[in-house]
Tab-separated table of C-alpha atoms in Angstrom:
chain	number	residue	atom	x	y	z
A	1	MET	CA	56.717	104.213	62.535
A	2	ASN	CA	53.729	102.109	63.602
A	3	THR	CA	56.082	99.640	65.244
A	4	LEU	CA	57.739	102.407	67.250
A	5	LEU	CA	54.360	103.773	68.343
A	6	THR	CA	53.253	100.289	69.402
A	7	LEU	CA	56.446	99.763	71.399
A	8	TYR	CA	56.072	103.172	73.033
A	9	LYS	CA	52.447	102.466	73.941
A	10	THR	CA	53.435	99.105	75.427
A	11	PHE	CA	56.219	100.790	77.387
A	12	LEU	CA	53.795	103.336	78.843
A	13	GLN	CA	51.375	100.593	79.822
A	14	LYS	CA	54.135	98.685	81.617
A	15	ILE	CA	55.510	101.617	83.595
A	16	ALA	CA	51.982	102.715	84.550
A	17	LEU	CA	52.123	99.953	87.165
A	18	LEU	CA	54.791	102.003	88.935
A	19	ASP	CA	53.030	105.366	88.790
A	20	GLY	CA	52.381	105.257	92.541
A	21	ILE	CA	56.087	105.561	93.360
A	22	PRO	CA	56.322	109.380	92.997
A	23	ALA	CA	53.360	109.814	95.360
A	24	LEU	CA	54.982	107.404	97.819
A	25	LEU	CA	58.260	109.328	97.736
A	26	PHE	CA	56.441	112.637	98.234
A	27	ARG	CA	54.596	111.174	101.220
A	28	LEU	CA	57.775	109.778	102.765
A	29	ILE	CA	59.483	113.170	102.438
A	30	LEU	CA	56.537	115.210	103.706
A	31	ALA	CA	55.319	112.987	106.557
A	32	PRO	CA	58.282	113.351	108.966
A	33	VAL	CA	58.446	117.114	108.311
A	34	MET	CA	54.749	117.584	109.092
A	35	ILE	CA	54.712	115.220	112.073
A	36	ILE	CA	57.577	116.907	113.901
A	37	ALA	CA	56.345	120.410	113.010
A	38	GLY	CA	52.940	119.620	114.487
A	39	TYR	CA	54.393	117.790	117.483
A	40	ASN	CA	56.451	120.815	118.496
A	41	LYS	CA	53.406	123.109	118.276
A	42	LEU	CA	51.411	121.028	120.753
A	43	ASN	CA	51.506	120.411	124.495
A	44	ILE	CA	52.193	116.724	123.839
A	45	SER	CA	55.825	117.714	123.256
A	46	GLY	CA	56.179	119.027	126.836
A	47	ASP	CA	54.902	118.592	130.368
A	48	VAL	CA	51.189	119.146	131.016
A	49	ASN	CA	49.158	119.173	134.213
A	50	GLY	CA	45.671	118.262	133.017
A	51	PHE	CA	44.244	115.783	130.538
A	52	PHE	CA	42.621	118.379	128.303
A	53	GLU	CA	45.752	120.548	128.249
A	54	PHE	CA	47.476	117.608	126.603
A	55	PHE	CA	45.565	118.341	123.385
A	56	LEU	CA	46.140	122.103	123.289
A	57	ALA	CA	48.808	124.117	121.517
A	58	ALA	CA	51.974	124.892	123.463
A	59	PRO	CA	51.840	128.289	125.238
A	60	ASP	CA	55.022	129.586	123.586
A	61	VAL	CA	53.607	128.728	120.150
A	62	VAL	CA	50.311	130.471	120.965
A	63	ALA	CA	52.275	133.522	122.085
A	64	TRP	CA	54.299	133.509	118.860
A	65	PHE	CA	51.152	133.178	116.741
A	66	GLY	CA	49.483	136.127	118.472
A	67	ASN	CA	52.212	138.632	119.315
A	68	PRO	CA	52.389	141.445	116.706
A	69	ASP	CA	55.846	142.678	117.818
A	70	TRP	CA	58.016	139.566	117.672
A	71	GLY	CA	55.511	136.986	116.384
A	72	LEU	CA	53.007	136.541	113.589
A	73	GLY	CA	50.325	138.832	115.017
A	74	LEU	CA	47.511	136.503	113.937
A	75	PRO	CA	43.959	136.712	115.338
A	76	PHE	CA	42.644	133.869	117.539
A	77	PRO	CA	46.155	132.520	118.193
A	78	ASP	CA	44.949	129.737	120.499
A	79	LEU	CA	42.624	128.355	117.841
A	80	LEU	CA	45.004	128.790	114.913
A	81	ALA	CA	47.940	127.235	116.767
A	82	PHE	CA	45.717	124.325	117.810
A	83	LEU	CA	44.473	123.763	114.239
A	84	ALA	CA	47.932	124.123	112.712
A	85	GLY	CA	49.515	121.741	115.221
A	86	TRP	CA	46.973	118.963	114.877
A	87	SER	CA	46.660	119.374	111.103
A	88	GLU	CA	50.394	118.835	110.761
A	89	PHE	CA	50.740	116.129	113.415
A	90	LEU	CA	47.776	113.966	112.424
A	91	GLY	CA	48.050	114.875	108.749
A	92	GLY	CA	51.676	113.747	108.727
A	93	TRP	CA	50.806	110.302	110.091
A	94	LEU	CA	47.965	109.942	107.578
A	95	LEU	CA	50.308	110.916	104.747
A	96	LEU	CA	52.806	108.343	105.950
A	97	VAL	CA	50.360	105.478	105.408
A	98	GLY	CA	48.489	107.100	102.529
A	99	LEU	CA	45.097	107.361	104.249
A	100	LEU	CA	42.714	110.210	103.297
A	101	THR	CA	45.610	111.644	101.314
A	102	ARG	CA	43.624	114.122	99.248
A	103	LEU	CA	41.644	115.332	102.246
A	104	VAL	CA	44.592	115.928	104.583
A	105	SER	CA	46.536	117.662	101.806
A	106	ILE	CA	44.079	120.583	101.928
A	107	PRO	CA	44.767	121.889	105.476
A	108	LEU	CA	48.470	121.141	105.065
A	109	MET	CA	48.576	123.244	101.894
A	110	PHE	CA	46.866	126.008	103.827
A	111	THR	CA	49.514	125.874	106.570
A	112	MET	CA	52.243	126.105	103.925
A	113	VAL	CA	50.605	129.193	102.415
A	114	VAL	CA	50.321	130.819	105.851
A	115	ALA	CA	53.939	129.946	106.666
A	116	ALA	CA	55.181	131.310	103.330
A	117	THR	CA	53.232	134.563	103.493
A	118	SER	CA	53.508	135.359	107.196
A	119	VAL	CA	56.962	134.047	108.115
A	120	HIS	CA	59.152	133.705	105.032
A	121	TRP	CA	57.806	136.012	102.311
A	122	HIS	CA	59.866	139.107	103.119
A	123	ASN	CA	63.070	137.014	102.945
A	124	GLY	CA	62.652	136.127	99.289
A	125	TRP	CA	62.940	132.670	97.761
A	126	PHE	CA	66.039	130.929	99.081
A	127	ALA	CA	66.030	129.013	102.356
A	128	ILE	CA	69.849	129.041	102.442
A	129	ALA	CA	71.476	132.109	100.906
A	130	PRO	CA	73.613	131.209	97.837
A	131	THR	CA	77.258	132.277	97.923
A	132	ASP	CA	78.074	131.971	94.214
A	133	PRO	CA	76.114	134.051	91.682
A	134	ASP	CA	77.286	131.802	88.831
A	135	THR	CA	75.559	128.755	90.304
A	136	SER	CA	72.564	130.530	91.841
A	137	ALA	CA	69.138	129.782	90.353
A	138	ALA	CA	68.625	133.547	90.295
A	139	GLN	CA	71.058	133.617	87.361
A	140	VAL	CA	68.393	132.100	85.098
A	141	LEU	CA	65.807	134.574	86.344
A	142	ASP	CA	68.232	137.393	85.640
A	143	TRP	CA	68.590	136.159	82.047
A	144	LEU	CA	64.810	136.498	81.808
A	145	ALA	CA	64.903	139.979	83.362
A	146	VAL	CA	62.740	138.918	86.310
A	147	PRO	CA	62.529	141.736	88.892
A	148	GLY	CA	64.642	141.096	91.967
A	149	ALA	CA	66.958	138.568	90.314
A	150	LYS	CA	69.885	140.972	89.967
A	151	GLU	CA	69.519	142.005	93.616
A	152	SER	CA	69.600	138.339	94.590
A	153	LEU	CA	72.856	137.827	92.681
A	154	GLU	CA	74.369	140.860	94.379
A	155	ASN	CA	73.217	139.458	97.718
A	156	SER	CA	75.105	136.235	96.926
A	157	LEU	CA	78.351	138.216	96.706
A	158	ALA	CA	77.606	139.889	100.040
A	159	VAL	CA	76.866	136.490	101.600
A	160	LYS	CA	80.098	135.044	100.206
A	161	GLU	CA	82.077	137.912	101.724
A	162	ARG	CA	80.531	137.325	105.157
A	163	ILE	CA	81.029	133.560	105.008
A	164	GLU	CA	84.708	134.095	104.185
A	165	LYS	CA	85.043	136.421	107.181
A	166	ILE	CA	83.382	133.840	109.443
A	167	ARG	CA	85.751	131.132	108.214
A	168	GLY	CA	88.735	133.427	108.649
A	169	ILE	CA	87.805	134.187	112.256
A	170	VAL	CA	87.226	130.510	113.020
A	171	GLU	CA	90.481	129.377	111.452
A	172	GLU	CA	92.429	132.053	113.313
A	173	HIS	CA	90.799	131.919	116.746
A	174	GLY	CA	88.583	128.839	116.862
A	175	PHE	CA	88.671	125.094	116.383
A	176	PRO	CA	88.099	124.628	112.631
A	177	ASP	CA	88.484	120.840	112.614
A	178	TYR	CA	85.854	120.488	115.331
A	179	LEU	CA	83.498	123.217	114.070
A	180	TYR	CA	83.618	122.058	110.436
A	181	GLU	CA	83.341	118.360	111.256
A	182	LYS	CA	79.564	118.335	110.594
A	183	GLY	CA	79.675	120.757	107.648
A	184	LYS	CA	80.770	124.230	106.592
A	185	PRO	CA	78.905	127.333	107.858
A	186	SER	CA	76.134	128.876	105.806
A	187	ILE	CA	73.783	131.840	106.164
A	188	LEU	CA	70.100	131.118	106.718
A	189	ASN	CA	68.015	133.249	104.387
A	190	ASN	CA	64.732	131.754	105.669
A	191	GLY	CA	62.867	132.367	102.399
A	192	ILE	CA	59.798	130.624	101.062
A	193	GLU	CA	61.698	127.870	99.207
A	194	PHE	CA	60.797	124.918	101.433
A	195	SER	CA	57.225	126.093	102.017
A	196	ALA	CA	56.695	126.441	98.263
A	197	ILE	CA	58.216	123.038	97.493
A	198	TYR	CA	56.128	121.332	100.180
A	199	PHE	CA	53.027	123.106	98.860
A	200	ALA	CA	53.748	121.842	95.329
A	201	MET	CA	54.204	118.291	96.618
A	202	LEU	CA	50.961	118.452	98.599
A	203	LEU	CA	49.141	119.877	95.585
A	204	SER	CA	50.378	116.947	93.521
A	205	LEU	CA	49.121	114.502	96.158
A	206	PHE	CA	45.764	116.283	96.181
A	207	PHE	CA	45.329	115.547	92.466
A	208	THR	CA	46.965	112.107	92.299
A	209	GLY	CA	46.117	110.633	95.690
A	210	GLY	CA	48.393	108.423	97.760
A	211	GLY	CA	49.531	106.290	94.856
A	212	ARG	CA	48.645	102.966	93.268
A	213	PHE	CA	49.558	99.893	95.374
A	214	VAL	CA	51.486	101.980	97.937
A	215	SER	CA	48.706	103.657	99.934
A	216	VAL	CA	45.875	102.598	102.207
A	217	ASP	CA	43.578	104.773	100.063
A	218	TYR	CA	44.226	102.585	97.020
A	219	TRP	CA	43.340	99.331	98.774
A	220	LEU	CA	40.275	100.815	100.494
A	221	ARG	CA	39.020	102.090	97.160
A	222	ARG	CA	39.503	98.672	95.575
A	223	LYS	CA	37.651	97.000	98.428
A	224	ILE	CA	34.745	99.458	98.190
A	225	GLU	CA	34.491	99.161	94.404
C-alpha cells in the first residue's frame, strides 16, 4: 500500500508540470470568441469619419442596447456598449497571450452574465434545440424531477417534427445536395448554454490564472519574484 501511495504521489508531482495546459486551452477557446464579439460592437469594424469615433461603440449596437421594444432596453446604452465592446476586444487579446488573466476575466464574466440574463434567459438552456429526447441532457434532469425538464423533452419532439418538415420541403422543392453540403439544418434555441459555459471557463481562469509556463503572467511573476 505504501508503495502504491508513493507511486501515486510521484505521478501527481510529474503531471503537475502540465497543469497549465487546461488554462491554455480555455484561453485559446475563449480569446477568438471575445475578440470578434468585441470587434463587431465597436466602430473599428466599420467606416468612421473622425478619430475619436473610431473608439466608440457602433451605432446599431448602441441602438440595440438601448431600445426597449426590439433590443435590450438597458440604461446608458452608449456607455454600456462601449464598455462591453472594449472589454471583449481587449480582454480577448490579453487572454490569448495570458496577460492580466485574472483581472480581465472579471469584466468578461460580467458580460456573460448580462448576455445570459438579458438576451438568452427566456429561451432556456440549449443553444441549439435537441431533436431527440433520448439523447437530450434534459433526460437526466427529468430523472431527477427538475422543473422544466419534461417540457424540454416535449419541445425536442416538436423540434424534430419541424426539422423533418423542413427537410421534406427541401428534398421535394429545393437543392438538397447543395443546401446540405455544409451540414444539416437545425433550430436555434438561443439559450444560455454558451454564455454559461464561457462564464465557467472564465471563472476557472480567475482562480487559476493563465497557466504555468504557457502565459505571460507566469513569466512576469517569476521575474518579479
